Coordinates of C-alpha atoms in Angstrom, one line a residue:
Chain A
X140 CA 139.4 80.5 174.5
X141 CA 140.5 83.9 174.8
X142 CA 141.5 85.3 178.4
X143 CA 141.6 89.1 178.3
X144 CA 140.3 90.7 174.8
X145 CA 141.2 94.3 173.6
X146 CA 138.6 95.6 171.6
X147 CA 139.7 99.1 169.8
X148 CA 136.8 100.9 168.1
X149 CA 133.8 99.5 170.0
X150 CA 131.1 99.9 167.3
X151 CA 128.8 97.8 165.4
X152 CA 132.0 95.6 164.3
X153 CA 134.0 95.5 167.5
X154 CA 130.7 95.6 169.5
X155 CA 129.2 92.7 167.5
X156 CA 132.6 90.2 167.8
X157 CA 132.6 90.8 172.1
X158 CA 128.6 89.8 172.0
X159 CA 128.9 87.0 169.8
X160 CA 132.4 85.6 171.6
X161 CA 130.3 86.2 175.0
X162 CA 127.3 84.0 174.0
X163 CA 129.9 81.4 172.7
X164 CA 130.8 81.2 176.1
X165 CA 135.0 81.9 174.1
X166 CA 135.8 84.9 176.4
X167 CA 136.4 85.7 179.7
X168 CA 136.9 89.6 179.8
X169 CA 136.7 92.1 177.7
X170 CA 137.9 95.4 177.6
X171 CA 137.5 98.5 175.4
X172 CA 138.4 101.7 174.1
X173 CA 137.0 104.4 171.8
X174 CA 137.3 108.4 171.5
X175 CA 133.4 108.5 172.6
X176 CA 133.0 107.8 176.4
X177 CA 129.3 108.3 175.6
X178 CA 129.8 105.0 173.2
X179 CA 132.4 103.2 176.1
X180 CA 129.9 104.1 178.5
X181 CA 126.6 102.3 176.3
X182 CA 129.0 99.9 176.0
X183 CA 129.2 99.3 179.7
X184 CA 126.0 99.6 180.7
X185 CA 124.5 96.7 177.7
X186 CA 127.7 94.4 179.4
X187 CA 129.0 94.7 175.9
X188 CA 132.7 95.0 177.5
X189 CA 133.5 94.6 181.1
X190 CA 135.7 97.9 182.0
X191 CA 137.2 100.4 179.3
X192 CA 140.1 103.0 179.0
X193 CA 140.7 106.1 176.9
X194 CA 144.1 105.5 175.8
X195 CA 144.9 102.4 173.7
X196 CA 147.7 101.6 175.5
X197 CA 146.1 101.2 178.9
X198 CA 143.6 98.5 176.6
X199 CA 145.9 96.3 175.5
X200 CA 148.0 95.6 178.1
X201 CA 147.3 91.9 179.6
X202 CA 145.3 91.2 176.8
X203 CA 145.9 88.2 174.8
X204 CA 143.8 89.2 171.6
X205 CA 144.1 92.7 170.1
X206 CA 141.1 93.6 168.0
X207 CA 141.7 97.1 166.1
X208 CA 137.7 97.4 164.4
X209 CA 139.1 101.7 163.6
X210 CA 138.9 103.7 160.7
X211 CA 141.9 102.7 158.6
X212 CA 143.7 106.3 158.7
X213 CA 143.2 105.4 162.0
X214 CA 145.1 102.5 162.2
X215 CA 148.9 103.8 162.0
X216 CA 148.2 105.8 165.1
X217 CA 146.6 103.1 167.1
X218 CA 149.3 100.7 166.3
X219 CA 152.0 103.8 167.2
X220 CA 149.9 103.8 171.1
X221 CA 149.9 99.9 171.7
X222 CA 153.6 99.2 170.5
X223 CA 155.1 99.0 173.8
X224 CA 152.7 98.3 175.5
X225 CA 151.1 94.8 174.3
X226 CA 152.3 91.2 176.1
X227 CA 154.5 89.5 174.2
X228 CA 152.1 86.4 173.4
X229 CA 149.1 89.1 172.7
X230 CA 147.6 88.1 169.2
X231 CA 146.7 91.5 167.3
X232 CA 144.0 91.3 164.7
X233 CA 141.8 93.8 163.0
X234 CA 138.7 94.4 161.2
X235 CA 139.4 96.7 158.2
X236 CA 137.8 96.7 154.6
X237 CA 142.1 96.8 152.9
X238 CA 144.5 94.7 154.0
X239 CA 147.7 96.4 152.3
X240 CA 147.6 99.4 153.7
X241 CA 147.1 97.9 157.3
X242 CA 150.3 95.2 156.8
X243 CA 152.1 98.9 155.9
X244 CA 151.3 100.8 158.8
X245 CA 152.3 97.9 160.6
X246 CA 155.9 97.8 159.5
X247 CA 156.4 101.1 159.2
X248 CA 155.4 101.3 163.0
X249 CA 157.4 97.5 164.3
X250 CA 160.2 98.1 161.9
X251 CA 158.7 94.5 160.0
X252 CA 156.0 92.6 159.7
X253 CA 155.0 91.3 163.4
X254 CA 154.4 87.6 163.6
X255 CA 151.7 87.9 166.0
X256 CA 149.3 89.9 163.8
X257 CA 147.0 88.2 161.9
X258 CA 145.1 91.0 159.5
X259 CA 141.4 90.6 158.7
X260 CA 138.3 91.0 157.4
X261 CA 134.6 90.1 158.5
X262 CA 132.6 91.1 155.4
X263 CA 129.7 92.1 157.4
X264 CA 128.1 95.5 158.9
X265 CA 124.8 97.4 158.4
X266 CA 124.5 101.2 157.6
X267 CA 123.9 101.5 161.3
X268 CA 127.3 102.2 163.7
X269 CA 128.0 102.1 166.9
X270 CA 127.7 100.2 170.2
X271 CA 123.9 99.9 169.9
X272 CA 123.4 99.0 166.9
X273 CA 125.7 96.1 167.7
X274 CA 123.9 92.3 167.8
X275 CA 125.6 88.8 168.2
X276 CA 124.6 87.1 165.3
X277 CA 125.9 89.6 162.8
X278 CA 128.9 87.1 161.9
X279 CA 126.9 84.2 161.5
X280 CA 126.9 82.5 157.9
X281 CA 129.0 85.5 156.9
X282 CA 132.9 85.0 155.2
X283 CA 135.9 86.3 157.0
X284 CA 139.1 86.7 155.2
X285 CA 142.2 86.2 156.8
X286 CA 145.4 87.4 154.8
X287 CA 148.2 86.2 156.8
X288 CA 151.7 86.6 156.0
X289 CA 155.1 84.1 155.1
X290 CA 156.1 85.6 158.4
X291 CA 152.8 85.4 160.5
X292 CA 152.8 83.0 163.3
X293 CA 150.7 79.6 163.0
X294 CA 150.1 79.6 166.5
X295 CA 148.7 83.3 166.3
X296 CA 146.6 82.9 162.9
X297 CA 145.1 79.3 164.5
X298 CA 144.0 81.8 167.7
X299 CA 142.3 84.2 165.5
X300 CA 140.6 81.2 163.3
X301 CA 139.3 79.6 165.9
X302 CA 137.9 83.6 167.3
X303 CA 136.0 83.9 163.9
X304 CA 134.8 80.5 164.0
X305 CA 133.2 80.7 167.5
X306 CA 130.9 83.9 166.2
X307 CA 129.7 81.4 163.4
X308 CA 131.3 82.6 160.9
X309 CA 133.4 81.1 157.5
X310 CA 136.5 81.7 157.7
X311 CA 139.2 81.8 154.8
X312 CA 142.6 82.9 154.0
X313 CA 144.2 84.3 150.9
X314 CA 147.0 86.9 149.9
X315 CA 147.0 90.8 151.2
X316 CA 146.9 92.1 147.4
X317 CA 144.2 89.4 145.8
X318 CA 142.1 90.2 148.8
X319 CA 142.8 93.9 148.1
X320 CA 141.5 93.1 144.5
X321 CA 138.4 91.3 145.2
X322 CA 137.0 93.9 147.8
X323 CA 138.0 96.9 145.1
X324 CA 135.4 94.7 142.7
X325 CA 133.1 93.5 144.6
X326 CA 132.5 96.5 147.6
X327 CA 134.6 99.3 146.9
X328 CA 133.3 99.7 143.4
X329 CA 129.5 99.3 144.1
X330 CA 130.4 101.8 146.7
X331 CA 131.7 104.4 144.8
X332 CA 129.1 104.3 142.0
X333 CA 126.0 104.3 145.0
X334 CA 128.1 107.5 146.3
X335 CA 128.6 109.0 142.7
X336 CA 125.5 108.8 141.1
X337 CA 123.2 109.7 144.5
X338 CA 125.7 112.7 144.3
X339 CA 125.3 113.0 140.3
X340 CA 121.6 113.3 141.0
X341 CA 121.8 115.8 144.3
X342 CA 124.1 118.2 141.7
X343 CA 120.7 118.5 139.0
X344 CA 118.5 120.8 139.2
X345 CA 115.4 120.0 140.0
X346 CA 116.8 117.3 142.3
X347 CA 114.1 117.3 144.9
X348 CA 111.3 116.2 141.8
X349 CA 114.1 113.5 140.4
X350 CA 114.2 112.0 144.4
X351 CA 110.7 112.3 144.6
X352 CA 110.4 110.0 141.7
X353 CA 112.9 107.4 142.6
X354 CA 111.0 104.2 142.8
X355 CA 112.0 100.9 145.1
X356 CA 115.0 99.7 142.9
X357 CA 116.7 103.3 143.7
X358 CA 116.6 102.8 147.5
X359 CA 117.8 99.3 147.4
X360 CA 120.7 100.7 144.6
X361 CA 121.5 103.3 146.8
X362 CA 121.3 102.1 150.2
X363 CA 124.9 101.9 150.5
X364 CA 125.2 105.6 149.9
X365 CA 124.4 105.6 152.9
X366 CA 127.1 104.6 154.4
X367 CA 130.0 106.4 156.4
X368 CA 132.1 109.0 154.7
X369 CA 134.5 109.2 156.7
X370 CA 135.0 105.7 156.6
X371 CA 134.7 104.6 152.6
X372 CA 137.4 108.4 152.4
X373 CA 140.1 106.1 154.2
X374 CA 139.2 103.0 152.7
X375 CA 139.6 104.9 148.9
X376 CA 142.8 106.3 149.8
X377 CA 144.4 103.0 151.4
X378 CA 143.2 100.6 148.4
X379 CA 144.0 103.5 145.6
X380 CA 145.7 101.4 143.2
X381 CA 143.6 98.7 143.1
X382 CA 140.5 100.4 143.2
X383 CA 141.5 103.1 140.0
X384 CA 142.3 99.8 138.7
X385 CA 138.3 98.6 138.9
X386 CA 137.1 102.3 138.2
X387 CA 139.1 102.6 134.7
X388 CA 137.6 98.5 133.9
X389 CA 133.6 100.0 134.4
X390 CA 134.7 103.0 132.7
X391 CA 135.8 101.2 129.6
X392 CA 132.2 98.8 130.2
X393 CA 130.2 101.7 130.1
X394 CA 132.3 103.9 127.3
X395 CA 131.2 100.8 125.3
X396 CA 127.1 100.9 127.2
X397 CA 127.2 104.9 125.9
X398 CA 128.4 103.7 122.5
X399 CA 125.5 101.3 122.5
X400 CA 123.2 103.4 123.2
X401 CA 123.9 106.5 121.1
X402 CA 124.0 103.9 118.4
X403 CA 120.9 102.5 119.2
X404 CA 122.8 99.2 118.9
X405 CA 120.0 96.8 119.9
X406 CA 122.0 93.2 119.8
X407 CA 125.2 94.9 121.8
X408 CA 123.1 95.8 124.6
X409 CA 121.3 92.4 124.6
X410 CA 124.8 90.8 124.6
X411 CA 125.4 93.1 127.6
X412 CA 121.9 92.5 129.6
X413 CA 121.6 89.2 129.0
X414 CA 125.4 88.3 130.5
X415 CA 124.9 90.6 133.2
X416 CA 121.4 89.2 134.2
X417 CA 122.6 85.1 133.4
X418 CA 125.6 86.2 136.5
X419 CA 123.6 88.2 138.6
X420 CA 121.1 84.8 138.6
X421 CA 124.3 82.6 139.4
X422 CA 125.7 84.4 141.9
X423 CA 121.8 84.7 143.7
X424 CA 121.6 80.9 143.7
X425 CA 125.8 80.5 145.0
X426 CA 124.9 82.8 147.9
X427 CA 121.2 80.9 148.3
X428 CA 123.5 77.3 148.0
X429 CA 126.0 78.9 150.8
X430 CA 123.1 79.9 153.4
X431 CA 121.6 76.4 152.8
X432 CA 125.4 74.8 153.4
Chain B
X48 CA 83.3 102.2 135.6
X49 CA 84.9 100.3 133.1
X50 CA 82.5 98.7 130.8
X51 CA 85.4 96.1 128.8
X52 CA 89.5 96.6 129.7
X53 CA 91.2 95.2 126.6
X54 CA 95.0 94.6 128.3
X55 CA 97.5 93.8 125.3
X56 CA 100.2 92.0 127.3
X57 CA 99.0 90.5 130.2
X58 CA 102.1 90.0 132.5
X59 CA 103.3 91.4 135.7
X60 CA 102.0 95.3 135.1
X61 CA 98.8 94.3 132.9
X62 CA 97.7 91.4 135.1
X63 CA 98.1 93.5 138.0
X64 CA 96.1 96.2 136.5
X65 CA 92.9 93.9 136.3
X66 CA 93.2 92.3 139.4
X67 CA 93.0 95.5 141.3
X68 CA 90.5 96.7 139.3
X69 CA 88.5 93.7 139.9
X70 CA 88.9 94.1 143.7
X71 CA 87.9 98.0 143.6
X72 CA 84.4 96.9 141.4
X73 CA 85.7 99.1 138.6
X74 CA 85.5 97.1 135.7
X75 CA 83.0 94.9 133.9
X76 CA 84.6 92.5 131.4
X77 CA 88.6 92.0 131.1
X78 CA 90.3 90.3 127.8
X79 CA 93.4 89.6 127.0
X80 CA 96.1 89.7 124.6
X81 CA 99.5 88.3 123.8
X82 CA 102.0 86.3 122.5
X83 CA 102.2 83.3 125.0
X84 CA 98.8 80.8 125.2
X85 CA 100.1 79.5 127.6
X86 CA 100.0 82.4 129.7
X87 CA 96.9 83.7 128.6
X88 CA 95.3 80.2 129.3
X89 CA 96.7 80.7 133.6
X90 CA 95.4 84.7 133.0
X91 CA 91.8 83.0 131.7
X92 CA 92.7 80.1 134.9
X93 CA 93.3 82.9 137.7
X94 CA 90.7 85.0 136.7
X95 CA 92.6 88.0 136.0
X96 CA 90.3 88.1 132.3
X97 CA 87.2 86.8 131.4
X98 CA 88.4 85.8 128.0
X99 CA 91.3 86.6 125.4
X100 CA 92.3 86.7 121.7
X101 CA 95.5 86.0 120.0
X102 CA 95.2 89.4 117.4
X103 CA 95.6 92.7 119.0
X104 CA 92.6 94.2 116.4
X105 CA 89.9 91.3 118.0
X106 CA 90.6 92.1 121.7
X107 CA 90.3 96.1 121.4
X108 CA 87.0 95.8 119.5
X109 CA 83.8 97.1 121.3
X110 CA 86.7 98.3 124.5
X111 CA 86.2 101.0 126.1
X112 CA 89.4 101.2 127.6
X113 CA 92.4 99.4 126.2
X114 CA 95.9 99.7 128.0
X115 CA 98.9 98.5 126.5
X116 CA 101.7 96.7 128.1
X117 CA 104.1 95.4 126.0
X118 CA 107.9 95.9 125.4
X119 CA 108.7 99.6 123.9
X120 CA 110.0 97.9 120.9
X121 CA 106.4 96.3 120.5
X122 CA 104.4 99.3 120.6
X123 CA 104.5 100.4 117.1
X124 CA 103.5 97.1 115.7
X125 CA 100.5 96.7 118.3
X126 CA 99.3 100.6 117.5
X127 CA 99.2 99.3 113.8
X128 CA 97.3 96.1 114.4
X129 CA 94.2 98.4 116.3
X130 CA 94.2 101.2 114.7
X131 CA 91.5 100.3 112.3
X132 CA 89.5 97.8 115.3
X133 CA 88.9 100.4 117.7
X134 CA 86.0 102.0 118.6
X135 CA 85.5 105.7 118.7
X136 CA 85.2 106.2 122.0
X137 CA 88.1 104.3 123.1
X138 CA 90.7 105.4 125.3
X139 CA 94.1 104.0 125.2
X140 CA 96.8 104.5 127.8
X141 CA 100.0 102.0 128.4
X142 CA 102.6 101.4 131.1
X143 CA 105.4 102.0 129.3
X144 CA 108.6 103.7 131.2
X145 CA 108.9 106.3 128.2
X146 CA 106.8 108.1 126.7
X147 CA 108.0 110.3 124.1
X148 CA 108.5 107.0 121.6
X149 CA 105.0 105.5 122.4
X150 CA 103.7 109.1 121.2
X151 CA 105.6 109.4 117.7
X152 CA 104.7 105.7 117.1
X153 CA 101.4 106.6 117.8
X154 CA 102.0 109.7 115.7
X155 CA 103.3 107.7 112.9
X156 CA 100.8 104.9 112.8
X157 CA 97.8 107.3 113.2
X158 CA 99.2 110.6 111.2
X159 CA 98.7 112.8 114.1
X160 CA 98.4 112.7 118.4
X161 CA 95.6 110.2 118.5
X162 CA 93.2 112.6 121.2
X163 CA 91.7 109.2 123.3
X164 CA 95.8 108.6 123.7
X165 CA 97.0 109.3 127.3
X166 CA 100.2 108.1 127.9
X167 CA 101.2 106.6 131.6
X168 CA 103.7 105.0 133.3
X169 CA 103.2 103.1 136.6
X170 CA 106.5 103.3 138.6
X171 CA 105.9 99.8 140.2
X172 CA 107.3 96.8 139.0
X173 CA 109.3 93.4 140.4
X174 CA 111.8 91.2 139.0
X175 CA 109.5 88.7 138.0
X176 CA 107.3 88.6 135.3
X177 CA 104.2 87.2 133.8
X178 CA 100.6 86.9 135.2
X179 CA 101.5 84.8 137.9
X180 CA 103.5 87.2 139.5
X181 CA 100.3 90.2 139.4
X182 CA 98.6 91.4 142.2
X183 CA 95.9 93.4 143.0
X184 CA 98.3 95.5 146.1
X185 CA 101.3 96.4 143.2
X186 CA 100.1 99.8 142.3
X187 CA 98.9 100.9 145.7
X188 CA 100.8 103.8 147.2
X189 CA 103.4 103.9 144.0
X190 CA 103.3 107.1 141.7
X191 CA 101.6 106.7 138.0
X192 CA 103.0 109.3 135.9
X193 CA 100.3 110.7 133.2
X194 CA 101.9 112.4 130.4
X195 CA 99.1 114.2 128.2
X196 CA 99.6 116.7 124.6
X197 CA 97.8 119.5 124.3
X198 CA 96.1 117.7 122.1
X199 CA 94.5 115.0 124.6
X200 CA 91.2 114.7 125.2
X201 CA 90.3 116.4 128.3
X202 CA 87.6 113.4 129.4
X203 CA 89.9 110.7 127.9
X204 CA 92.7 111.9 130.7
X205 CA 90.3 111.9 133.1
X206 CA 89.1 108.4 132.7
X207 CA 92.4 107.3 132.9
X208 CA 93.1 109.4 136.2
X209 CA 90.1 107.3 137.6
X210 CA 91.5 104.1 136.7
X211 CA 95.0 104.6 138.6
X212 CA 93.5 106.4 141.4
X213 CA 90.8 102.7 141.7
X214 CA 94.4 100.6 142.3
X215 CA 95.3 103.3 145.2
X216 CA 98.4 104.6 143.2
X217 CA 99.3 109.0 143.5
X218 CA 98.2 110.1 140.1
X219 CA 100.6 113.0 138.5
X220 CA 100.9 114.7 134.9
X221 CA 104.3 115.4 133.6
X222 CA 105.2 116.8 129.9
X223 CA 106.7 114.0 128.2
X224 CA 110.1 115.0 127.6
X225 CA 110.2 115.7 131.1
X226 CA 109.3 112.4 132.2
X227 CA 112.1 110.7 130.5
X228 CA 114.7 113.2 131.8
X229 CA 113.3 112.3 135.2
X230 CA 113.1 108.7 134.2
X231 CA 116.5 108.4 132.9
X232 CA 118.2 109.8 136.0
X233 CA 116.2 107.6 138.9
X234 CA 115.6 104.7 136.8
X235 CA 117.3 103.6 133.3
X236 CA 120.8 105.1 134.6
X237 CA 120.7 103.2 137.8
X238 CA 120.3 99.8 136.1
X239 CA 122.8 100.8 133.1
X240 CA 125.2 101.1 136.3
X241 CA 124.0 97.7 138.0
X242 CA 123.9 96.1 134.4
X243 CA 127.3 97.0 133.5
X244 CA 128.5 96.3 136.9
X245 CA 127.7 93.3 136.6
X246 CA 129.0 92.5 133.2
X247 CA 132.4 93.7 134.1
X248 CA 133.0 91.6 137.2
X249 CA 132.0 89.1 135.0
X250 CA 134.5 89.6 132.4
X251 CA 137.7 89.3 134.6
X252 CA 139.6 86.4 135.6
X253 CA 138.7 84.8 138.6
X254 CA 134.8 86.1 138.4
X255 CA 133.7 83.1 140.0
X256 CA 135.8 83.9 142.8
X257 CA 134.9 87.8 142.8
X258 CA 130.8 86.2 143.0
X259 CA 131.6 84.5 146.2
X260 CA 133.4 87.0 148.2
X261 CA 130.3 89.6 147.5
X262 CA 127.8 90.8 150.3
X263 CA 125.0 91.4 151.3
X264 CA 125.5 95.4 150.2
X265 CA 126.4 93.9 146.7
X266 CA 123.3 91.8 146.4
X267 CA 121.3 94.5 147.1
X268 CA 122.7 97.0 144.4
X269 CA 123.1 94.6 141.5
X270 CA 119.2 93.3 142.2
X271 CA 117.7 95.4 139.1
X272 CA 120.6 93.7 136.9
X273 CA 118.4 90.3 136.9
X274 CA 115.6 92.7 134.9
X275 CA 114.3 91.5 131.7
X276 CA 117.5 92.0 129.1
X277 CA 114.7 92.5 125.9
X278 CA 112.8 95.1 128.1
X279 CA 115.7 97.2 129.1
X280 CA 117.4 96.7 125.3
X281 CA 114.2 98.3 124.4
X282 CA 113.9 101.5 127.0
X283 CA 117.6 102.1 126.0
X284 CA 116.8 102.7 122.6
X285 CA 113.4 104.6 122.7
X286 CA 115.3 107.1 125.6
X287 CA 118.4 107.3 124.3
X288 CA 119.0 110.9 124.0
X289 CA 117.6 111.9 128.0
X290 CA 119.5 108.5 128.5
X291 CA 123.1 109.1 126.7
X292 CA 122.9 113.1 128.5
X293 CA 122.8 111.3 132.7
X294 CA 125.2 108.6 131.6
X295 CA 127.9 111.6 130.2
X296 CA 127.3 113.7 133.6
X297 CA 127.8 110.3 135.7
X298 CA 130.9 109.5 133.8
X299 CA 132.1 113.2 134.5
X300 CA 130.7 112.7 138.2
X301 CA 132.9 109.2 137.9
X302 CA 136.6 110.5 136.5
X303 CA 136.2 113.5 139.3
X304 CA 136.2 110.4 142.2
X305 CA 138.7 108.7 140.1
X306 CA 141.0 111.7 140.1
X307 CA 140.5 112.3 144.0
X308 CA 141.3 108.7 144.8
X309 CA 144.2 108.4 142.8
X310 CA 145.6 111.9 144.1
X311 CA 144.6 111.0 147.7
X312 CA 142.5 113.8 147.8
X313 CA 141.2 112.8 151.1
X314 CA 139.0 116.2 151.4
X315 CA 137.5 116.3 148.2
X316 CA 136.2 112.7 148.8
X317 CA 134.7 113.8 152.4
X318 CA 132.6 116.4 150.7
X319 CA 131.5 114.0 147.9
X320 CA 130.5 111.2 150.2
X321 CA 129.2 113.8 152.6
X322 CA 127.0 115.0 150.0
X323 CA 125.8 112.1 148.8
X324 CA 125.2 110.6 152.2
X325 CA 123.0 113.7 153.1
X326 CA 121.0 113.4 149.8
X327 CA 120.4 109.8 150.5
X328 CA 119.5 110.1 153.9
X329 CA 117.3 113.1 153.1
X330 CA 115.6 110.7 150.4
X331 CA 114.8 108.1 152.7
X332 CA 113.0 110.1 154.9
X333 CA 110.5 111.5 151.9
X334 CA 109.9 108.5 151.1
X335 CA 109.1 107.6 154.3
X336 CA 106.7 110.5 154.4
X337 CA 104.8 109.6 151.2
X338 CA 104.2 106.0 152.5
X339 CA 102.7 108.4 155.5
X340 CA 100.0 110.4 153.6

């Protein structure tokens, strides 16, 4: 049960964890703050959080859960604003695609890791943002990855367990830098190519006629292209290593595709099809198993 | 008014072509051909033809239309096998998603541009495959590209028009080398990237774990990577040059993003992103405007 919760960044993600800890009947009050009073003031009127301030210091004190749900170039300066300010037995958590980057801020703003942070990730969210577009169920069924620390708190890590697990969500730990691996693969990469070849495209000429004859498979390829710029710019630069890492991997995969190609090697690109489409039917039916579990 | 539709390959895009037909009145007698009974037998069971032949040259005889949708690779053999069976006022169009190598395999099997050939290509399709995944709706509202020669018959490409236009698809015309430009950029390079994607996550270490920590964004873009691995083998190698040139300008789009994430080039990132989001978003809403008119 969480007293008094700090939500920073009161948007779809921070938006979405206040309704869905409200309808678990797991808080009691809920306060935000945002650089939009428009937003903190939506946010008010759809009881989404109970009173809000502009500066994050003013937020987080008396709270006993911290969420930061920011931009993560915006997370050094947020964690700069709440330093002296927080109770000593508040439980920081946060919301952000890399977790390196955010354990880095954090020491370089405490001096050392702080034992009662807890960093996170819900892999969830829409193209949508903000307070509206915010909805209680949006955790349910869906992972969250916890990357605690050797010097993170077990008292504080339980707290922020048992948050995740009241919006219905499943939760699991593993390191900062595997986590940091996995999302390069699995998100940060798809995002990148949706980005680059929509912008591939908009650079042709004639680029109105090739959009015009983009059938269904483009939209759904490139629906992530869609996405926030502002947001996948920090998220490139704070997982940088890792994610050149997955760029120069496809670049060899399709150096070898070209290859194939130009050669009109039939059996290679089989080979290639074949093991892409035999994984792409796994992975449907592991995701199909989990939403059965 | 169709008076006989011979379909040669009678699967997701053929199937679909009769049964719409059917429903719109604009056909007589249907038959089928292909390599599976046992999908012709459920074609013969569903009604989608009236009867069907194992030999290519016995189902085109006495047609007056015969549309051809078989594999790319396939076309060359099937032109062969009617060339001497059909009648002289037959018109043949096919579904295939490029068209300069149907017309020099038609060229080569019938020493010249056959004038009753109009090539086509539906842009409509699912994953799944075979007769029992046609329907009558799949070609309303989609685009059916017509590619005529100069040396097309003028009543051949009209009949043809008529037939698309009976399913409630947007009929245009396109010069063929045009058409597979246009195809390779919106089509065969999106599902190169979502093949190869897929093959290289599932290549590394750990891929089983990399599978489970995907999303929902993930599922999305990688859907076109369960396509058929024989089909796409085949549109590889029949557009390979329109095909090699998108996948050399993505891979230049591609070491430009790698170059600004590994400098930290926060700004140049903004403007791709940016760019890309605004094409995107711009796309959605033409699309959104065609499925308007």
């Amino acid at each position: 049960m969480i007293r008094r919760l700090a939500i920073i960044g009161v948007g779809l993600i921070g938006g979405s964890l206040a309704r869905a800890l409200r309808a678990a009947g797991q808080v009691d009050q809920v306060v935000g703050c945002g650089r939009s009073e428009q937003n903190l003031q939506q946010a008010l009127e759809l009881g989404v959080i109970d009173d809000y301030w502009r500066d994050p210091a003013d937020a987080v004190r008396d709270a006993d859960m911290v969420f930061l749900a920011v931009p993560l170039g915006a997370m050094a300066g947020v964690l700069e604003s709440i330093h002296d300010a927080l109770a000593p037995e508040a439980v920081i958590t946060d919301g952000g695609s890399v977790k390196g980057s955010v354990v880095a801020d954090a020491v370089r703003v405490f001096g050392r890791v702080p034992p009662r942070l807890v960093p996170g990730h819900p892999i969830a969210g829409t193209e949508r943002s903000g307070v509206t577009a915010s909805f209680p169920e949006l955790y349910r069924n869906r992972r969250v990855i916890l990357t605690p620390l050797p010097e993170t708190d077990a008292d504080a890590l339980e707290r922020v367990r048992a948050m995740w697990q009241a919006t219905g969500a499943q939760v699991s730990e593993m390191a900062v830098a595997h986590h940091d691996q996995v999302l390069a693969a699995t998100s940060h990469l798809p995002h990148m190519l949706a980005f680059g070849l929509v912008d591939a495209l908009a650079r042709m000429q004639d680029n109105d006629e090739i959009f015009r004859y983009a059938a269904g498979g483009f939209r759904d390829f490139t629906r992530i292209a869609s996405s926030s710029p502002v947001m996948w710019r920090d998220i490139c630069i704070a997982n940088a290593p890792a994610l050149s890492d997955v760029l120069s991997r496809f670049s060899d995969e399709m150096g070898d595709l070209a290859d194939a190609i130009r050669g009109r090697d039939g059996d290679r690109l089989l080979e290639i099809f074949s093991r892409a489409k035999l994984a792409r039917d796994r992975f449907i039916d592991g995701i199909d198993q989990t939403a059965t579990d």
